[in-house]
Short mmCIF file of C-alpha atoms and ligand atoms in Angstrom, two decimals:
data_model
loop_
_atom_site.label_atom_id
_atom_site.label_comp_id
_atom_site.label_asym_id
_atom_site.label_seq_id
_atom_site.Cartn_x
_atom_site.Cartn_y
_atom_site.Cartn_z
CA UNK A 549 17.40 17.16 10.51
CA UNK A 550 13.48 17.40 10.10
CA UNK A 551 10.91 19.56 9.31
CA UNK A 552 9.38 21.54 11.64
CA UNK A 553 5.41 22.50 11.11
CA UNK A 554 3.13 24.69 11.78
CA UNK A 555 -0.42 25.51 11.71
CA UNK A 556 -2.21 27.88 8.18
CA UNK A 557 -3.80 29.97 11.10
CA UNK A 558 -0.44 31.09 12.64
CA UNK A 559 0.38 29.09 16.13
CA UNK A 560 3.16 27.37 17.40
CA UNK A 561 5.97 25.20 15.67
CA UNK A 562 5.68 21.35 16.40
CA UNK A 563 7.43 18.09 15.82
CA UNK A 564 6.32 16.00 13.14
CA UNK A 565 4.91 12.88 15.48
CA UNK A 566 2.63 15.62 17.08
CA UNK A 567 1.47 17.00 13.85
CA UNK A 568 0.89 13.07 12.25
CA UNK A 569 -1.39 12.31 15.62
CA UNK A 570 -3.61 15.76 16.31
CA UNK A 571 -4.27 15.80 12.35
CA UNK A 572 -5.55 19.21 12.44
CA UNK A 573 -3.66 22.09 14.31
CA UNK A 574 -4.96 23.25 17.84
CA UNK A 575 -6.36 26.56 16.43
CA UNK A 576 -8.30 24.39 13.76
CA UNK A 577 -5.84 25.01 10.63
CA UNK A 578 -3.55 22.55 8.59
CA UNK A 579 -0.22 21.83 9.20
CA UNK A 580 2.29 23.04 6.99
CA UNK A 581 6.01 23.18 6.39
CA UNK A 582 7.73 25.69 8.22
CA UNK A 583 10.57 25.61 5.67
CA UNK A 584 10.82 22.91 2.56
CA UNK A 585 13.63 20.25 2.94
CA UNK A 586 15.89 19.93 0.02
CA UNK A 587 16.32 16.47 -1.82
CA UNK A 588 20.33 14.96 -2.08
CA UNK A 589 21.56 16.22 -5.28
CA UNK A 590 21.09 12.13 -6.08
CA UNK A 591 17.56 11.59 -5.62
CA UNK A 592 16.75 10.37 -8.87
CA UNK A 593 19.18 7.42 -9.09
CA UNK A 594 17.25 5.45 -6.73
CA UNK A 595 17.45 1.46 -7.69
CA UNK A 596 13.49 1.58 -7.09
CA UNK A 597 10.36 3.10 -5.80
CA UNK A 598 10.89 2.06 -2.36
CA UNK A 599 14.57 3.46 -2.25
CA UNK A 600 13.02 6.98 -4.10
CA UNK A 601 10.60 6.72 -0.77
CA UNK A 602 12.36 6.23 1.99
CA UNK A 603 15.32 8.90 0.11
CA UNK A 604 12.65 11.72 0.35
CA UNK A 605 10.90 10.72 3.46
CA UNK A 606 14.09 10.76 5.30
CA UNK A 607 14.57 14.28 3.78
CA UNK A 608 11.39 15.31 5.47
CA UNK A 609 11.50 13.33 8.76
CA UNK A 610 15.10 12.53 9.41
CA UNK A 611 17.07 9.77 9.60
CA UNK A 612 15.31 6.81 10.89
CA UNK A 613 16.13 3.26 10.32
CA UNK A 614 12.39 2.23 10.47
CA UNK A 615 12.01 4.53 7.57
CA UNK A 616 13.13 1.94 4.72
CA UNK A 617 10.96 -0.92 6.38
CA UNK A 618 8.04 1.11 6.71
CA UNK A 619 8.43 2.47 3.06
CA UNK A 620 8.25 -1.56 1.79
CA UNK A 621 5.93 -2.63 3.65
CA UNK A 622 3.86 0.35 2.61
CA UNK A 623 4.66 0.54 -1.24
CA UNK A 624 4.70 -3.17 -1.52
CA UNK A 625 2.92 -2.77 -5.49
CA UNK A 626 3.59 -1.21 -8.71
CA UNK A 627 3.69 2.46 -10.24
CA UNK A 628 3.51 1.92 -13.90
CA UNK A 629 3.83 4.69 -16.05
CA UNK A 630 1.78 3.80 -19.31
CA UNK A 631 2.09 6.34 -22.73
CA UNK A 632 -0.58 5.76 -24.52
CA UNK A 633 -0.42 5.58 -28.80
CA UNK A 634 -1.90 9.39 -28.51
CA UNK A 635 1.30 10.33 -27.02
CA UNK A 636 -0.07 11.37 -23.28
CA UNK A 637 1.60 9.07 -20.04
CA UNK A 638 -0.89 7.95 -17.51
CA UNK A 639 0.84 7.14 -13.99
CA UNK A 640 -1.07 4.57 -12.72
CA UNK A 641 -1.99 4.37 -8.96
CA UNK A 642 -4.40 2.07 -9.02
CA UNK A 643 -1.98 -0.98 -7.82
CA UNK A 644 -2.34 -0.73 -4.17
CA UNK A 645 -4.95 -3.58 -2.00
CA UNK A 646 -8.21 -0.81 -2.99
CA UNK A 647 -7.64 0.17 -6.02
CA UNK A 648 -6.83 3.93 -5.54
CA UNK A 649 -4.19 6.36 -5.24
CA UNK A 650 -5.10 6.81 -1.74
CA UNK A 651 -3.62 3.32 -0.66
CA UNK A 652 0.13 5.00 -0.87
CA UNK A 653 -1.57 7.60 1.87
CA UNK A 654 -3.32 5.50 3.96
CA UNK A 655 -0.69 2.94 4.14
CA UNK A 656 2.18 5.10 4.43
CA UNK A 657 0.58 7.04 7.25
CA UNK A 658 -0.93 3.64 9.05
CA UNK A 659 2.31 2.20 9.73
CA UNK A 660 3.83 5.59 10.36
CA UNK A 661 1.20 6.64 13.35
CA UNK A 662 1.47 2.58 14.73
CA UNK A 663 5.59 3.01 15.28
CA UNK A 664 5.44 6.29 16.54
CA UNK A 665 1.91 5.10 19.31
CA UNK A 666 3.88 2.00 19.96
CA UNK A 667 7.00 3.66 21.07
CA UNK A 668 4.89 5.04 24.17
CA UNK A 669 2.40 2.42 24.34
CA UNK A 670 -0.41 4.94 23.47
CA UNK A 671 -3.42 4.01 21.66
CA UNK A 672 -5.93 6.35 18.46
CA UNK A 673 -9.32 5.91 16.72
CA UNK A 674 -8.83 7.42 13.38
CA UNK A 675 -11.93 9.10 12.27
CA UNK A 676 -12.34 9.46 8.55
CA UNK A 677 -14.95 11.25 6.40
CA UNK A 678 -14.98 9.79 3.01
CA UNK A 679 -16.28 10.64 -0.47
CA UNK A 680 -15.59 7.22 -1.40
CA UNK A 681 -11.90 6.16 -1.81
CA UNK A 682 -10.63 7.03 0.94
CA UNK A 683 -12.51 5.30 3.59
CA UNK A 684 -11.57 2.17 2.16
CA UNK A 685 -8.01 2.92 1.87
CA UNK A 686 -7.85 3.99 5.48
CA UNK A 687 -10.05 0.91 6.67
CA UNK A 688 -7.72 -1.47 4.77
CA UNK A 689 -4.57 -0.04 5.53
CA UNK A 690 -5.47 0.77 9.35
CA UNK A 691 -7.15 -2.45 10.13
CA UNK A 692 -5.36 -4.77 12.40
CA UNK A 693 -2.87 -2.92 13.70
CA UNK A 694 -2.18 -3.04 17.65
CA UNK A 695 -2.44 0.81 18.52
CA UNK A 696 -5.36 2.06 16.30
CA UNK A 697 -9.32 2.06 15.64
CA UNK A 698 -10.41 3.26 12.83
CA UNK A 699 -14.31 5.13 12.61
CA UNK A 700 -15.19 5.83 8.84
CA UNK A 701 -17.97 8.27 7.98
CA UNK A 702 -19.74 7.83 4.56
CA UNK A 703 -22.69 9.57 2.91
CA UNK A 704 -25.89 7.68 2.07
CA UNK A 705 -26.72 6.84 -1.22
CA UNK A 706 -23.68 8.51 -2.48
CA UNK A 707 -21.20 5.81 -3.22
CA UNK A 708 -20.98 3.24 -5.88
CA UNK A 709 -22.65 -0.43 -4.72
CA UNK A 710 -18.75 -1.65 -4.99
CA UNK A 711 -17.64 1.54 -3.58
CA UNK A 712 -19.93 0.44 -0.42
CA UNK A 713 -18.77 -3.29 -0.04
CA UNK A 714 -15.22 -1.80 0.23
CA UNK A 715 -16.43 0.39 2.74
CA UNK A 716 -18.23 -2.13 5.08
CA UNK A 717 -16.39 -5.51 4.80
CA UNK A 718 -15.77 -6.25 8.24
CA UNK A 719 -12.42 -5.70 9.40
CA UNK A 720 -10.75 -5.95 12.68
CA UNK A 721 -10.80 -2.37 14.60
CA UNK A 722 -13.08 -0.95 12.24
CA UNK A 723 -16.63 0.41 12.54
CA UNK A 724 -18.44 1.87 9.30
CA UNK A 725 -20.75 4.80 9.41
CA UNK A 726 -23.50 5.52 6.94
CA UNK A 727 -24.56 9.08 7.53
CA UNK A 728 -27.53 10.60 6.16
CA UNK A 729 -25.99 13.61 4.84
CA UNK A 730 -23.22 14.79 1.95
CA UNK A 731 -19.74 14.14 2.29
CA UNK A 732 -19.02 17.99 3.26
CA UNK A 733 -21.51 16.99 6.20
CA UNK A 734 -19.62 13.73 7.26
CA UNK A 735 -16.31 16.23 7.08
CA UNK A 736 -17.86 18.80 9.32
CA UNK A 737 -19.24 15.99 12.04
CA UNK A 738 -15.40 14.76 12.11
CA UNK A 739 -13.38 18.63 12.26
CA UNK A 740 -16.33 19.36 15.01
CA UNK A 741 -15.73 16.42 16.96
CA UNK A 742 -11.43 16.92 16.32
CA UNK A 743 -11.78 20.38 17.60
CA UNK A 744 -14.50 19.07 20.58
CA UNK A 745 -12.38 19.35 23.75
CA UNK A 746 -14.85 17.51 26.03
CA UNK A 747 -13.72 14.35 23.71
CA UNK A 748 -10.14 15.27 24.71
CA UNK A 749 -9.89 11.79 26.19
CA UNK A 750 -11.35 9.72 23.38
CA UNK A 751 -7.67 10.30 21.39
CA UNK A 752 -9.02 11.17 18.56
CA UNK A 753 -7.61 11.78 15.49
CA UNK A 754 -7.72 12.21 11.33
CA UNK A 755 -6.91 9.94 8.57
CA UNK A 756 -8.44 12.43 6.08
CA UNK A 757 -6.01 13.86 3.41
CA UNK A 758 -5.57 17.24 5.74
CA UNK A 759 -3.14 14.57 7.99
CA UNK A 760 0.45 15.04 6.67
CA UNK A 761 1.07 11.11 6.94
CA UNK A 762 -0.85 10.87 4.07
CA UNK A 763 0.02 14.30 1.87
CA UNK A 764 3.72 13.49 2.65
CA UNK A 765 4.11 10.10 0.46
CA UNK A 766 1.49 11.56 -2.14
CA UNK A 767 4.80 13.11 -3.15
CA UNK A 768 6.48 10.14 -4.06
CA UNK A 769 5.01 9.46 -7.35
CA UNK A 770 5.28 12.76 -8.64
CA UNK A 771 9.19 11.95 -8.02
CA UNK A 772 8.93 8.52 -9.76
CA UNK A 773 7.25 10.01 -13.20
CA UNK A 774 9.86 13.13 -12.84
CA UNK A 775 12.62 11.22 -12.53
CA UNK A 776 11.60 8.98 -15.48
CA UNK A 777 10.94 12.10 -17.56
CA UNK A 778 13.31 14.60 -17.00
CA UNK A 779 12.64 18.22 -17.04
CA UNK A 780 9.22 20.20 -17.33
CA UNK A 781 6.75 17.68 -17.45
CA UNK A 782 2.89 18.85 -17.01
CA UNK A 783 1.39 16.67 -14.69
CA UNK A 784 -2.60 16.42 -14.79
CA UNK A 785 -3.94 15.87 -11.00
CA UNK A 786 -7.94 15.20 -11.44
CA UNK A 787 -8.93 16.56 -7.92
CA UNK A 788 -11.71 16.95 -5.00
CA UNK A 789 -10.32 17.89 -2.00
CA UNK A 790 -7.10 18.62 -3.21
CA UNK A 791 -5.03 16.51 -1.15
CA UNK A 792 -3.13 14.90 -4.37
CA UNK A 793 -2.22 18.57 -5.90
CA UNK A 794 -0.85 20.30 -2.62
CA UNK A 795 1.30 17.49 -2.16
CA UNK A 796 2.46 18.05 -5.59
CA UNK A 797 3.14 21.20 -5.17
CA UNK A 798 5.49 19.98 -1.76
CA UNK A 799 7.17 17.87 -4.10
CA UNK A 800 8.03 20.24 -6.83
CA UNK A 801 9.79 22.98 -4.18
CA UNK A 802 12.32 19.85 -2.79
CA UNK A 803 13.89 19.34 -6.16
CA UNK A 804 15.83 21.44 -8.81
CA UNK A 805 13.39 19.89 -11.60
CA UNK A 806 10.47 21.77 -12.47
CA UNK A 807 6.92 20.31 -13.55
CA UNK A 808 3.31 21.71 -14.56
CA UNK A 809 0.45 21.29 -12.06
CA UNK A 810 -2.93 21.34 -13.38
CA UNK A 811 -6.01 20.61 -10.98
CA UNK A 812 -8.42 19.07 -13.56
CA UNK A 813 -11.94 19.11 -11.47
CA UNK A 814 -15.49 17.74 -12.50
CA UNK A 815 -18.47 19.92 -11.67
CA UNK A 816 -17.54 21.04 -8.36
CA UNK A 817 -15.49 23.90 -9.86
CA UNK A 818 -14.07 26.27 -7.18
CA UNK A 819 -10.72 26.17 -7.79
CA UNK A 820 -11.09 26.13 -10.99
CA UNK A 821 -13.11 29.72 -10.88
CA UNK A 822 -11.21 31.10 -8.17
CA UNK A 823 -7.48 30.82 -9.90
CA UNK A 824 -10.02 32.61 -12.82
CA UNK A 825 -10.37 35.49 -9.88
CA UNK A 826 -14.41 34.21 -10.89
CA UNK A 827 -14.71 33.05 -7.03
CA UNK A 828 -13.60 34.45 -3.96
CA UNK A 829 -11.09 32.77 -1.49
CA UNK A 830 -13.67 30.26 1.07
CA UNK A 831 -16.70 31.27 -0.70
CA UNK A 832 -17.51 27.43 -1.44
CA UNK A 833 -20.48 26.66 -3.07
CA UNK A 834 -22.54 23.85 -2.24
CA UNK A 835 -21.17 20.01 -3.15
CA UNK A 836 -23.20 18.74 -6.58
CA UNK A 837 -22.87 14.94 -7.67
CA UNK A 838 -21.22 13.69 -10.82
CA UNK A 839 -19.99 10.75 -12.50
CA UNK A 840 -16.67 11.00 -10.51
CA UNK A 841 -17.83 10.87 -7.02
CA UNK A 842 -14.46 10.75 -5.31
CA UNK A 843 -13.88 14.14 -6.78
CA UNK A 844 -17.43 15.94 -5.50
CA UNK A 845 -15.84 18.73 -2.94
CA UNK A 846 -17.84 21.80 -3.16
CA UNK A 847 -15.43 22.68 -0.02
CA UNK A 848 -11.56 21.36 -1.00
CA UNK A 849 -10.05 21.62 2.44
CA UNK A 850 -6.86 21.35 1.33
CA UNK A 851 -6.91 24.90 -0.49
CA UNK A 852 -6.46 26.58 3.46
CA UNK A 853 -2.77 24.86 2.18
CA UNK A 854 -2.60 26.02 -1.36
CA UNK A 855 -3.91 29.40 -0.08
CA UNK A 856 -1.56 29.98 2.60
CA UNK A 857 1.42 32.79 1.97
CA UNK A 858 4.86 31.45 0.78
CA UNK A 859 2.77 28.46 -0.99
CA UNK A 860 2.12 27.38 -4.63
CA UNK A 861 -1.26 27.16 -6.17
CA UNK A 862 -1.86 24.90 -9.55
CA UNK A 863 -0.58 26.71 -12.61
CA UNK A 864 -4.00 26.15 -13.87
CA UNK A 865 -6.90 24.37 -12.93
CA UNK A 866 -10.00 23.41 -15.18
CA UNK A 867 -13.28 22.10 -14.86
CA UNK A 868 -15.08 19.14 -17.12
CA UNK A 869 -18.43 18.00 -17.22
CA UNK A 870 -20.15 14.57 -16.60
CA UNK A 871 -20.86 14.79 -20.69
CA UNK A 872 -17.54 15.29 -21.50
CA UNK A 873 -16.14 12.76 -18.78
CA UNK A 874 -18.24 9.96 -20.73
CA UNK A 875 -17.18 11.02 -24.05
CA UNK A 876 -13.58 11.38 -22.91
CA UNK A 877 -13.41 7.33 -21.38
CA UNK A 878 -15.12 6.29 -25.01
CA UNK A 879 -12.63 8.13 -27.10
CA UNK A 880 -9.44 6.82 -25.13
CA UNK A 881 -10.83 3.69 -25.13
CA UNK A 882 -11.36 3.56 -28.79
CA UNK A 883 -8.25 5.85 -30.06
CA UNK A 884 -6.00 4.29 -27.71
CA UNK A 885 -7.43 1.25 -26.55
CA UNK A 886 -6.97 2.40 -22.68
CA UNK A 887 -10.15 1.96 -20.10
CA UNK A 888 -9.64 4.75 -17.76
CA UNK A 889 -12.25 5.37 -14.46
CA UNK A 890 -14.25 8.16 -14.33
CA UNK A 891 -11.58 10.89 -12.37
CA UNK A 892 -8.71 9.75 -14.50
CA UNK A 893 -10.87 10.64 -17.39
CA UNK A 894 -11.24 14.28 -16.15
CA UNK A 895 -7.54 14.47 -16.47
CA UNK A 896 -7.37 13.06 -19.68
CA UNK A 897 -10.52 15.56 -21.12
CA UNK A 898 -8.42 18.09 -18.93
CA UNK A 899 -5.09 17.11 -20.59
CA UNK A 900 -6.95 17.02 -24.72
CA UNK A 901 -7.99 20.80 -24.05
CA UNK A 902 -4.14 22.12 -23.07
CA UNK A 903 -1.74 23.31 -25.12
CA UNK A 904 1.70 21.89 -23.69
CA UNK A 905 3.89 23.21 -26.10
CA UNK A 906 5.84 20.13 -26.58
CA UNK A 907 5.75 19.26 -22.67
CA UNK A 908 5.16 15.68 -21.94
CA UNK A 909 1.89 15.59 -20.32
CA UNK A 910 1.06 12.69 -17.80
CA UNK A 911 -2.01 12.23 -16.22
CA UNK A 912 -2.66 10.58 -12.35
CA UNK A 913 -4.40 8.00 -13.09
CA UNK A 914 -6.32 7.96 -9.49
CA UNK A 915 -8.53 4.57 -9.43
CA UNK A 916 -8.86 1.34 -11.09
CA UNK A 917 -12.00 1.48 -13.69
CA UNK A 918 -13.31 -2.00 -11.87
CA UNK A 919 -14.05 0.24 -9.08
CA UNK A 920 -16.84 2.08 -11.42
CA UNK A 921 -18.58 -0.12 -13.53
CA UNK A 922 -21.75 1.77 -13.67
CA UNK A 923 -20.35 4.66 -15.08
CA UNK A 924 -17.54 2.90 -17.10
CA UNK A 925 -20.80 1.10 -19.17
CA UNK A 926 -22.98 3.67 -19.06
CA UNK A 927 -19.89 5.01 -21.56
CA UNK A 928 -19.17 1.78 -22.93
CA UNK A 929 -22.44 -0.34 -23.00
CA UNK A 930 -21.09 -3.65 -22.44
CA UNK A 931 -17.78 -3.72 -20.74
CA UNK A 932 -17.18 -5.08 -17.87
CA UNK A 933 -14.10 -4.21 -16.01
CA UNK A 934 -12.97 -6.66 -13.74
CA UNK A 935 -9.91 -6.63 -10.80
CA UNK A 936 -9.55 -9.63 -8.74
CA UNK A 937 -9.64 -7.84 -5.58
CA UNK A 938 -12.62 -6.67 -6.30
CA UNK A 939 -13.92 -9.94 -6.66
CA UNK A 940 -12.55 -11.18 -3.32
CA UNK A 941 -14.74 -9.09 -1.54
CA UNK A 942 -18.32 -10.80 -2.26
CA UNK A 943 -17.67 -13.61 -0.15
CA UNK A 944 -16.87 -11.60 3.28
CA UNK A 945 -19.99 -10.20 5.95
CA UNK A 946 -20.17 -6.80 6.22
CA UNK A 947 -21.50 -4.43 8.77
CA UNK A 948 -22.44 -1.14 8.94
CA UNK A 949 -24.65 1.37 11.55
CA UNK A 950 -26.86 4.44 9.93
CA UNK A 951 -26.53 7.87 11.65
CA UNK A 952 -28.12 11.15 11.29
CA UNK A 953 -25.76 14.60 9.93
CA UNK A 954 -26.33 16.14 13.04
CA UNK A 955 -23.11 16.60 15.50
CA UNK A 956 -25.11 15.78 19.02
CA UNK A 957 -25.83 12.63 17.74
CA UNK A 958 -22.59 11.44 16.09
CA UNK A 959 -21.06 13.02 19.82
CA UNK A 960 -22.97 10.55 21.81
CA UNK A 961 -21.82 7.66 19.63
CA UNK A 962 -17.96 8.73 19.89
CA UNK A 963 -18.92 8.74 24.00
CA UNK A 964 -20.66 5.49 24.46
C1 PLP B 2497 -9.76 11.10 -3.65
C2 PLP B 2497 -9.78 10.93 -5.12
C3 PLP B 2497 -9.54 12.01 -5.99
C4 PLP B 2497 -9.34 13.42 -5.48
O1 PLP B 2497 -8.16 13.58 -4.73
P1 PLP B 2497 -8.02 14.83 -3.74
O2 PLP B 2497 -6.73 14.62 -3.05
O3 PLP B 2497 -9.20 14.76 -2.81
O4 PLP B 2497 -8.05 16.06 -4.59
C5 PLP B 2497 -9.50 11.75 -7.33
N1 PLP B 2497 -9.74 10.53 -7.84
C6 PLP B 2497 -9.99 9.47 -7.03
C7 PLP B 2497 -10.25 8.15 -7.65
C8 PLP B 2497 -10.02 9.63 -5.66
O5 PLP B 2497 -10.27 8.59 -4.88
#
């Protein structure tokens, strides 16, 4: 058996290859679960994290014996789960070829979309807004393979120097865009051109963390830090669009276990105000910059999910400041000798102000400090974070084209 979906805006059920390739539901909502799967009472004696995957995708997707090949090839690094001497667990998801939790997305979902194109010979270009992390995820774990293009949207001046190389090393069947614009603007130009039906026959479709081939094995790790825990841990989720938490909160109705959910959000604080009944529901304010620039949503379009009747919101969501995100990677880096990146540090300043009432508290560590050395010294004059695959990258060309935020322009690219 699998799950059958269906769009946040009402519509009709569909399959879950048809939900993986449109991305976004034909009335322009999000796919979601018609009803949750349930886990075999044995989940959590899986040998490994490649077993726990495939165990819970097949719960979702049915039996499939590509499943357990896909799942290694995709998952093919470590999940460490680090407590620090101050007693709080990081789960680190950093491991993966670009440094971010959004490789287990990107390369889950790749390999996912190539078997199911390659079954009926079809062909996609992925389009992909990014705020950062996510382009490069998608570029890295799309590129090469036989049925897909990849087109990644970034905004100008808005990503990290490093953050950039990732995004524009050359790689086979992608094309890098630098728009002049926010990242809520390179989101709009790629809904408006998913929902354009005179580019019906450019098969287009999303990578962004609204397709469920990525939310669906964001679950996993939740699963791997549960099952090493036990019961009622509080797990910190520092969070932008809210991809990472919604899939979370999937997760948590497919098992008997229970865990905490807290969104832990920098400046960009709607969710944080709005389970505070301080904001109303899609009254988004505009996007403002901070030190952790995969995290600046002013527009989370994931919360159409969180939103949506019969689903879970956060237990609690907070908001910290660029002041307090400095202070926070100093003081774990001095009390317990741990160099966190700027989001993860959210979750930890997050995770210092809770009370968890004897709860183990672990905190998503989402990206690699390497990845953000300008902030990381700007905290820490002096250190240097290095990661080898980082390094890699300053001998290969890049290539990248500049566009405007307006849709008639990005409309005539996706035509010529
Ligand atoms: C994308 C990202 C986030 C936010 O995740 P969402 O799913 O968008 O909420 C947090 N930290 C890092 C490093 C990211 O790349």
């Amino acid at each position: 058996m699998s799950v059958t979906w269906r769009s946040s805006r009402g519509g009709p059920e569909t399959g879950f290859e048809e939900a993986l390739l449109r991305g976004l539901a034909p009335d322009g909502g999000l796919y979601l679960p018609v009803r949750f799967p349930r886990l075999p009472a044995d989940w959590a004696d899986a040998p490994d994290f490649t077993s726990l995957a495939a165990t819970v995708l097949q719960a979702w997707l049915g039996e499939d014996e590509r499943l357990q090949e896909i799942c290694r090839e995709a998952f093919d690094f470590p999940v460490p789960l680090v407590t620090l001497p101050s007693g709080v667990s990081v789960l680190e998801l950093f491991h993966g070829p670009t440094l971010a939790f959004k490789d287990f997305g990107a390369r889950f979902m790749a390999r996912v979309m190539n078997d199911t194109l390659s079954r009926t010979g079809q062909r996609r270009t992925v389009l992909v807004a990014t705020s950062g992390d996510t382009g490069s995820a998608v570029a890295d774990g799309f590129a090469g393979l036989q049925h897909l293009d990849v087109i990644l949207l970034y905004p100008a001046g808005r990503v990290s120097p490093l953050q950039e190389l990732q995004l524009t090393v050359e790689r086979p069947g992608v094309t890098s865009l630098r728009v002049d614009g926010t990242f809520d603007d390179c989101q709009r130009l790629v809904k408006a051109a998913l929902s354009d039906g005179t580019l019906a026959g450019r098969d287009l479709t999303s990578a962004n963390s609204i397709n469920i081939g990525r939310l669906l094995p964001q679950q996993l790790y939740y699963l791997e830090a549960l099952r090493h825990l036990g019961d009622r841990p509080l797990m910190i989720v520092p969070s932008g669009n809210l991809g990472n938490l919604t899939a979370g909160t999937w997760a948590r109705e497919t098992v008997d276990a229970d865990f905490g959910l807290v969104a832990a959000h920098n400046a960009n604080d709607f969710y944080p105000r709005y389970l505070r009944n301080e904001a109303e529901a899609y009254d988004f304010p505009p996007t403002v910059m901070t030190h952790s620039n995969a995290m600046d949503v002013g527009a989370p379009s994931n919360f159409e999910r969180l939103d949506a009747d019969g689903f879970s919101p956060a237990d609690a969501a907070v908001s910290v400041s660029d002041a307090e995100t400095l202070e926070r990677i100093r003081t774990t880096f001095s009390e317990d000798g741990y160099l966190a990146c700027p989001h993860t540090a959210v979750g930890l300043e997050a995770a210092a102000g809770l009370s968890a009432s004897g709860r183990q508290v672990v905190v998503l560590a989402t990206a690699h400090p390497a990845k953000f050395p300008e902030v990381v010294s700007q905290a820490l004059p002096g250190a240097m974070p290095r990661a080898q695959a980082l390094d890699d990258l300053l001998d290969r060309p890049v290539s990248v084209r500049d566009i405007g935020s307006d849709y008639a322009g990005f409309r005539e690219l996706l035509l010529s």
